[in-house]
Coordinates of C-alpha atoms in Angstrom, one line a residue:
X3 CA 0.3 29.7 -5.1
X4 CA 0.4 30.2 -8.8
X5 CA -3.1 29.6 -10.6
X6 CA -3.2 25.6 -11.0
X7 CA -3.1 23.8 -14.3
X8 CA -4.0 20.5 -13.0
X9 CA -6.5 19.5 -10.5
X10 CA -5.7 16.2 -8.5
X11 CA -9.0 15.0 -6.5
X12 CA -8.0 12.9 -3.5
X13 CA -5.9 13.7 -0.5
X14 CA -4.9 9.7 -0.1
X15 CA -1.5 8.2 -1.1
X16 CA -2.4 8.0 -4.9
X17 CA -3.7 11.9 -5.0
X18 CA -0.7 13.2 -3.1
X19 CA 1.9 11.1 -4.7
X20 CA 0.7 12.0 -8.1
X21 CA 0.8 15.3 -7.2
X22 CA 4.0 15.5 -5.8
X23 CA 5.7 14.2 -8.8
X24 CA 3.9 16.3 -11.2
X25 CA 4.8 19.4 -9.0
X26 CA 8.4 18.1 -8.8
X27 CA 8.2 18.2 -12.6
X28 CA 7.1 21.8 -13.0
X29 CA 3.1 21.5 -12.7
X30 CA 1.4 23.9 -11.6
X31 CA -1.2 21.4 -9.1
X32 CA -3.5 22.1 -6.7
X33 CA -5.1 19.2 -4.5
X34 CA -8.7 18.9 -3.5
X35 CA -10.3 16.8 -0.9
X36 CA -13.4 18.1 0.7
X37 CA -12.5 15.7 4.0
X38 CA -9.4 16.9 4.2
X39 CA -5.9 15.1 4.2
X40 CA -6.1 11.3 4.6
X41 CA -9.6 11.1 5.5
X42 CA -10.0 7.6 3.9
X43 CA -7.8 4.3 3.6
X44 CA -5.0 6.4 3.3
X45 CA -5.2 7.4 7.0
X46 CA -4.7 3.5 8.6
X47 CA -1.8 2.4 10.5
X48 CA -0.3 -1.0 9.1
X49 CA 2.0 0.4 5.8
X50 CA 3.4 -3.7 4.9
X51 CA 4.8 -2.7 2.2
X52 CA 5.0 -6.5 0.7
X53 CA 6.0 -7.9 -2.6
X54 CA 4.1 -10.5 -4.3
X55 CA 5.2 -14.2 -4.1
X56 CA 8.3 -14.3 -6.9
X57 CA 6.1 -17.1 -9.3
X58 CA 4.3 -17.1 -11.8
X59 CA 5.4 -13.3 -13.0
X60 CA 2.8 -10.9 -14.5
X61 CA 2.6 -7.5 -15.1
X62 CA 1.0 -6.9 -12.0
X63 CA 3.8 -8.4 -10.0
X64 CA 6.6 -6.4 -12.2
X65 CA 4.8 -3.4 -11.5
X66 CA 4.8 -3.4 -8.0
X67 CA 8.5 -4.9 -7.4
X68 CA 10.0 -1.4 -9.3
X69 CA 7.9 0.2 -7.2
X70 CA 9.0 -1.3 -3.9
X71 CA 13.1 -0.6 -5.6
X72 CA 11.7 3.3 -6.0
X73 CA 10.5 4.0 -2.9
X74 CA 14.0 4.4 -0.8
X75 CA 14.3 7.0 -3.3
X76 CA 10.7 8.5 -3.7
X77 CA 9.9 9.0 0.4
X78 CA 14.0 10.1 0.8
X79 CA 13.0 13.2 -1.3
X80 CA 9.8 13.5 0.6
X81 CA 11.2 13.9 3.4
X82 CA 13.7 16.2 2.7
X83 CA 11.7 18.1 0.9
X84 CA 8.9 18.5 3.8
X85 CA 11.2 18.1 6.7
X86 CA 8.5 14.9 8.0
X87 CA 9.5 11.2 7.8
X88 CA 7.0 8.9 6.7
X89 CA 8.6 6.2 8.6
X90 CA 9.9 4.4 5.6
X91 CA 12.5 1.3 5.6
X92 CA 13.0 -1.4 4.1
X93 CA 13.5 -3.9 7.3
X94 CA 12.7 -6.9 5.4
X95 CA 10.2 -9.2 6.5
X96 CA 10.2 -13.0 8.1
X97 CA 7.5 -15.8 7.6
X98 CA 6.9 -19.1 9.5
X99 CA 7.3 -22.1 7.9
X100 CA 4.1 -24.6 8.6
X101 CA 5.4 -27.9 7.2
X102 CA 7.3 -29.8 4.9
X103 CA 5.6 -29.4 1.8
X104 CA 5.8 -25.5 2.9
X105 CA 9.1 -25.7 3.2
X106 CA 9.8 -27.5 0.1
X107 CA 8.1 -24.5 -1.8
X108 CA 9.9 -21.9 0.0
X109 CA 13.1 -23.2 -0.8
X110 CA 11.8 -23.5 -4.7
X111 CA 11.3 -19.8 -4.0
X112 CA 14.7 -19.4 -3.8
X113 CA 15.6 -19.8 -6.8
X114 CA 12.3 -17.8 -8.8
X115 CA 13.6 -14.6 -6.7
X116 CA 17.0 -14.6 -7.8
X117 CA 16.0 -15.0 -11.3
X118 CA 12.9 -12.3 -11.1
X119 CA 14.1 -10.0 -8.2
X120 CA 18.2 -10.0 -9.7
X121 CA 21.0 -8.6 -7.2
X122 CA 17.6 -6.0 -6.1
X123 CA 16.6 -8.2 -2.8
X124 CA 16.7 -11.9 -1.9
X125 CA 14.5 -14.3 -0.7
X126 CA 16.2 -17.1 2.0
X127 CA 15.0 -19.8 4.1
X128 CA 16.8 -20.2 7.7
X129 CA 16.2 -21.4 10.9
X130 CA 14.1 -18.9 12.8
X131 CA 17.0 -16.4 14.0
X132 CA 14.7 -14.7 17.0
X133 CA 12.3 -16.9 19.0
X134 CA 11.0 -13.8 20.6
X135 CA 10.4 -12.1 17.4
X136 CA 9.2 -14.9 15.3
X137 CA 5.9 -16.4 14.6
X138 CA 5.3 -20.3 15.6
X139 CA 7.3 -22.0 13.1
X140 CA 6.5 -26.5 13.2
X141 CA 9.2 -26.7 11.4
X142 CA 11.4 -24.2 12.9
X143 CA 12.5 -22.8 9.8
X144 CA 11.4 -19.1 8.1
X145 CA 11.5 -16.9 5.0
X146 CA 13.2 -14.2 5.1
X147 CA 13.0 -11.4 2.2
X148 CA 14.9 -8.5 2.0
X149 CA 12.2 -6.8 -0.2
X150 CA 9.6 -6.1 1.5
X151 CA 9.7 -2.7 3.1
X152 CA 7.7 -0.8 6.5
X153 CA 5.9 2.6 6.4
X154 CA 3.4 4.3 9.0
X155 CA 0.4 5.4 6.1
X156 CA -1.0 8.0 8.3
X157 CA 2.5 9.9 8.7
X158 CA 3.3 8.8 5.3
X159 CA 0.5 11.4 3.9
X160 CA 1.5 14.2 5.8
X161 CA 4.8 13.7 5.2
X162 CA 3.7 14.3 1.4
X163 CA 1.4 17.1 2.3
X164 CA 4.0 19.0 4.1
X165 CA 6.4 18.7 0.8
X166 CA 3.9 19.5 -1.3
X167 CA 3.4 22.5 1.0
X168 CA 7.3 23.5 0.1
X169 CA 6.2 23.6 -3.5
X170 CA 3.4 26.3 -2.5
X171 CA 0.9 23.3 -3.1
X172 CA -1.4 23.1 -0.4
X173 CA -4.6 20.6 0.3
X174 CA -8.0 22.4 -0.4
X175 CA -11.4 21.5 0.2
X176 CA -12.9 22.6 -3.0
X177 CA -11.7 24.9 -6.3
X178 CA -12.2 26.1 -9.4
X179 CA -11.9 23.1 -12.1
X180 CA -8.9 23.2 -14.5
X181 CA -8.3 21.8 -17.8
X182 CA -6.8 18.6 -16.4
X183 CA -8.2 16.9 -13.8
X184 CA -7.0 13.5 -11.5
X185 CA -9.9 11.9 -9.8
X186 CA -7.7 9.4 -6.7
X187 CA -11.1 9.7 -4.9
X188 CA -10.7 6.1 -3.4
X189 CA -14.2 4.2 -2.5
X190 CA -16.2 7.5 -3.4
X191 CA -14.7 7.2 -6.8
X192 CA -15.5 3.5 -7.4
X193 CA -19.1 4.4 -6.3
X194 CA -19.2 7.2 -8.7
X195 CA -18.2 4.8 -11.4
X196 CA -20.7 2.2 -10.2
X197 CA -23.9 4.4 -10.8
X198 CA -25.7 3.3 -13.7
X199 CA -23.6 0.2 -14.8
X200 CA -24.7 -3.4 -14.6
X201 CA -21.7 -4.6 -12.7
X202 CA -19.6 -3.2 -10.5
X203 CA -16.3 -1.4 -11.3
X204 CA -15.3 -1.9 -7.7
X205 CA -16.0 -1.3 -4.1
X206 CA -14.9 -0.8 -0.7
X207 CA -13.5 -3.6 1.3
X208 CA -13.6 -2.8 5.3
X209 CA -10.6 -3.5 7.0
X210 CA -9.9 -3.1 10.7
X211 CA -6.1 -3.1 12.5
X212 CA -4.8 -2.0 15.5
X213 CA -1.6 0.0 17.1
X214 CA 0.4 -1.9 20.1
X215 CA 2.5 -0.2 22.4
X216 CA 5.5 -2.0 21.6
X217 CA 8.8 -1.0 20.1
X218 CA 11.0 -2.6 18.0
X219 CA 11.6 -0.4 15.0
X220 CA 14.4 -2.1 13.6
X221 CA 12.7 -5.6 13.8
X222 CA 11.5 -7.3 10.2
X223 CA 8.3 -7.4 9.9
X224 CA 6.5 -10.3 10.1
X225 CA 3.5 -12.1 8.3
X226 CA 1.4 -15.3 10.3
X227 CA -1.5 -16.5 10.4
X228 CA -2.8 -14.5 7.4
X229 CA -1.8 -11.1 9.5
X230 CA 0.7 -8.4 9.2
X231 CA 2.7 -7.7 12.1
X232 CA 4.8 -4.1 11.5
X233 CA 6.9 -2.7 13.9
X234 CA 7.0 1.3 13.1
X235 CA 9.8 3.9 13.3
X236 CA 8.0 5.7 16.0
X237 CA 8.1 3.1 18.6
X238 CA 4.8 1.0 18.2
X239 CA 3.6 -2.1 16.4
X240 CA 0.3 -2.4 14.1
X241 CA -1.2 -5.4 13.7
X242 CA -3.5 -6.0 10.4
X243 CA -5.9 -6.4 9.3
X244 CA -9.7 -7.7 8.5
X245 CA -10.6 -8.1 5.1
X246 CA -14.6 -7.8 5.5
X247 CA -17.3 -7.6 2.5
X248 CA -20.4 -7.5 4.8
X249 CA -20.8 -4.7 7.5
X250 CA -22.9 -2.4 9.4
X251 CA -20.6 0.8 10.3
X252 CA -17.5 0.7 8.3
X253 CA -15.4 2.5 10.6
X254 CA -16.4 0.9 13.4
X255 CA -14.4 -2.0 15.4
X256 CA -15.5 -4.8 16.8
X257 CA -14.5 -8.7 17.7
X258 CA -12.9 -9.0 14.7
X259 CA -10.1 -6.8 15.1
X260 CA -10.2 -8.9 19.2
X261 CA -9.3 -11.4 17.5
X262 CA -6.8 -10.8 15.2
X263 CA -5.2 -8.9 18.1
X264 CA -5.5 -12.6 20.1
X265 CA -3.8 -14.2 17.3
X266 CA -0.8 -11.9 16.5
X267 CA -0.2 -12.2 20.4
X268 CA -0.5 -15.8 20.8
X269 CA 2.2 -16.2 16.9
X270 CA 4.1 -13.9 18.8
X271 CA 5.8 -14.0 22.2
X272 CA 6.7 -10.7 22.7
X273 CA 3.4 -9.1 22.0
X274 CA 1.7 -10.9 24.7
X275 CA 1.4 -8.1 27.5
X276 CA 1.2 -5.4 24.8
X277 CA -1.4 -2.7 24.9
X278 CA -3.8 -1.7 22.3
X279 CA -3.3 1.6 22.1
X280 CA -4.9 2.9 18.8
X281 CA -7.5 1.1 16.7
X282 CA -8.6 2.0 12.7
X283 CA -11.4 1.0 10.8
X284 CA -12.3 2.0 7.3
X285 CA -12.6 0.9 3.4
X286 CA -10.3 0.0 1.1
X287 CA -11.3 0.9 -2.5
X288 CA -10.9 -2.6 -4.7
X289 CA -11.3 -2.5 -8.5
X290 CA -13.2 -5.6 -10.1
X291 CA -10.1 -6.5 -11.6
X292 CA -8.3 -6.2 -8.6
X293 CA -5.4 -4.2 -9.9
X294 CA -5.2 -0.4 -9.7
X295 CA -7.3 1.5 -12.1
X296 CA -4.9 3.7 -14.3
X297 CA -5.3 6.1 -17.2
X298 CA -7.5 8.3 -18.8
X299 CA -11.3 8.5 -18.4
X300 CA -13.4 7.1 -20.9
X301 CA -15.6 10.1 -22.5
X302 CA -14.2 12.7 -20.5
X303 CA -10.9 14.0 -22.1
X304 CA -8.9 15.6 -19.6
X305 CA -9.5 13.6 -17.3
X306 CA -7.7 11.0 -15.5
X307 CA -8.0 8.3 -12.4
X308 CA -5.9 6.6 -10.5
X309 CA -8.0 4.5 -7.9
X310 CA -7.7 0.9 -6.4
X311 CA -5.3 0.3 -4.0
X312 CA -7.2 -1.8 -1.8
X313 CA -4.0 -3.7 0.1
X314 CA -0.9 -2.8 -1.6
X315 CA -1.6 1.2 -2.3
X316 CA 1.5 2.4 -0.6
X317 CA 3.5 0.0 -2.0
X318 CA 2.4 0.8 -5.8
X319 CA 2.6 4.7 -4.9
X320 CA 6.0 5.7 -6.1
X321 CA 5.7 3.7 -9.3
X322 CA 1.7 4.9 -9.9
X323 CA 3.0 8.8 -9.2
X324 CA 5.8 8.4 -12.0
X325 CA 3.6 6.3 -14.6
X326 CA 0.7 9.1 -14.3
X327 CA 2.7 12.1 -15.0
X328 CA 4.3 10.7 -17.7
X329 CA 0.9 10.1 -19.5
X330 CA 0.0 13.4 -18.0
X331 CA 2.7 15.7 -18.7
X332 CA 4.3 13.9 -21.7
X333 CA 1.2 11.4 -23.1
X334 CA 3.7 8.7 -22.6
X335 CA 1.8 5.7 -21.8
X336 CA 3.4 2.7 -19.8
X337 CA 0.3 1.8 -18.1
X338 CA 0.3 -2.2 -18.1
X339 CA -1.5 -4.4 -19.3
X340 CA -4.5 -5.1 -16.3
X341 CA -4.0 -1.7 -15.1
X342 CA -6.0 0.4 -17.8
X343 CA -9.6 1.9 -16.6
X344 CA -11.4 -0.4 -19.2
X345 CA -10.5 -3.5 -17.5
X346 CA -12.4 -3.0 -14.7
X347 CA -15.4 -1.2 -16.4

């Protein structure tokens, strides 16, 4: 590999994506993760890739819709480029329908989406088409989107890895510093930024899910109950997840993630008899402001971060990758408004 130019610091989905697009661009990049590849949030096994209710628009919201039109795109070249699918497509993704106040809101919906989302995706409500793939619906009605989107996280990041790899970019555990430096360092990062500050900048989130033997890989996904249900390319179904401030082990499971196994099972009929057949626990890093932190680091030119996924990481990837390099690469800022590093210092 050539001698780097830039430094990206975190082997999860912001560090790799960011590096792959500035290595697609000509940088010269080396990646650094002394745990290795996906070691962190980036290695769990739901991948909803969700979009935000279409109401009440913000930046926020904006942000993350281009991002979920990119990504057919973004993990297509990925996986060409590596020769490993990320289990990526956009199946869409079906939600019960409690009531009739619920149902007077979805269909309001309706209407928001085709004037926010355009010709991109749509938003319907319908009678539940599959009762065996559907979640308990009162009113036997469901939303259906056409936006939201499925990936498997954990295959996702080596999919990225092995195209990096194709570049001559491989994933390190340590190296010399360069001029330019990305720190996507995830919880570690938002503890690093903590120290010495008299309010947090963010923090780690537990979260626990688990893998079902169960295929259905062209199925929507479905949301009930407060969980995501995702049926994955490779033939199993992750149920997700816990969102858990207080713990002792945070990568341990426990009745919590029972219990949310319980309640995707009795939503949905065909998971009853499934088996459990892989179980995650670990941290989600959350900035204060609840957005992703973006842009450069205050008094330390040079360098940059991109940290704060929490939930909706994968699903901001392809649009964070694009917006970094260009303030990287070209100083071309389109960071919005939420997203800089001072709104959650």
């Amino acid at each position: 590999m050539a001698t780097a130019d830039i430094t990206v610091r975190g082997a999860g989905i912001f560090g790799l994506s960011i590096a792959w697009v500035l290595a697609c661009r000509g940088a010269q990049v080396q990646v650094v993760d002394p745990n290795g590849l996906a070691a962190g949030a980036s290695g769990g096994i739901v991948g909803a890739l969700a979009p935000h209710v279409p109401e009440n628009w913000n930046p926020k919201k904006q942000f993350q819709l281009e991002s979920l039109l990119m990504a057919e795109t973004f993990w297509a070249e990925v996986q060409q480029a590596g020769g490993i699918s990320p289990g990526y497509a956009r199946t869409g993704r079906c939600q019960p329908i409690a009531d009739e106040p619920a149902l007077t809101l979805a269909l309001q919906r309706v209407e928001t989406a085709k004037n926010l989302w355009g010709k991109n995706a749509t938003w319907t409500v319908r009678p539940i088409q599959n009762p065996e793939w559907a979640a308990n619906s009162p009113t036997g009605m469901e939303i259906h989107d056409t936006l939201s989107a499925r990936i498997h996280p954990r295959h996702a990041c080596h999919a990225l890895a092995a195209a990096l790899a194709s570049q001559g970019v491989d994933i390190l555990t340590d190296a010399p510093e360069t001029d330019i430096t990305v720190h996507a360092t995830g919880v570690v990062g938002l503890d690093q930024l903590n120290a010495g500050r008299t309010r947090m900048v963010g923090a780690g989130i537990k979260g626990q899910a688990a893998l079902l033997d169960f295929a259905a890989p062209d199925a929507p996904q479905l949301f009930a109950d407060t969980l995501h249900i995702i049926p994955h390319a490779d033939g199993t179904t992750a149920i997700g997840s816990t969102t858990e401030r207080e713990y002792d082990d945070a990568t341990s499971t426990d009745r919590q993630l029972d219990d949310i196994v319980a309640r995707a099972r009795a939503a949905i009929p065909a998971l009853k008899n499934a088996k459990v057949i892989a179980k995650w626990a670990g941290l989600r890093p959350r900035s204060r402001s609840r957005a992703p932190m973006l842009g450069p680091w205050p008094g330390r030119p040079g360098h940059f971060i991109a940290n704060g996924g929490f939930k909706i990481g994968f699903g901001m990837a392809p649009k964070v990758a694009h917006t970094m390099a260009d303030l990287i690469l070209d100083g071309h800022d389109t960071i919005p408004q939420g997203f800089e590093v001072q709104a959650s210092l």
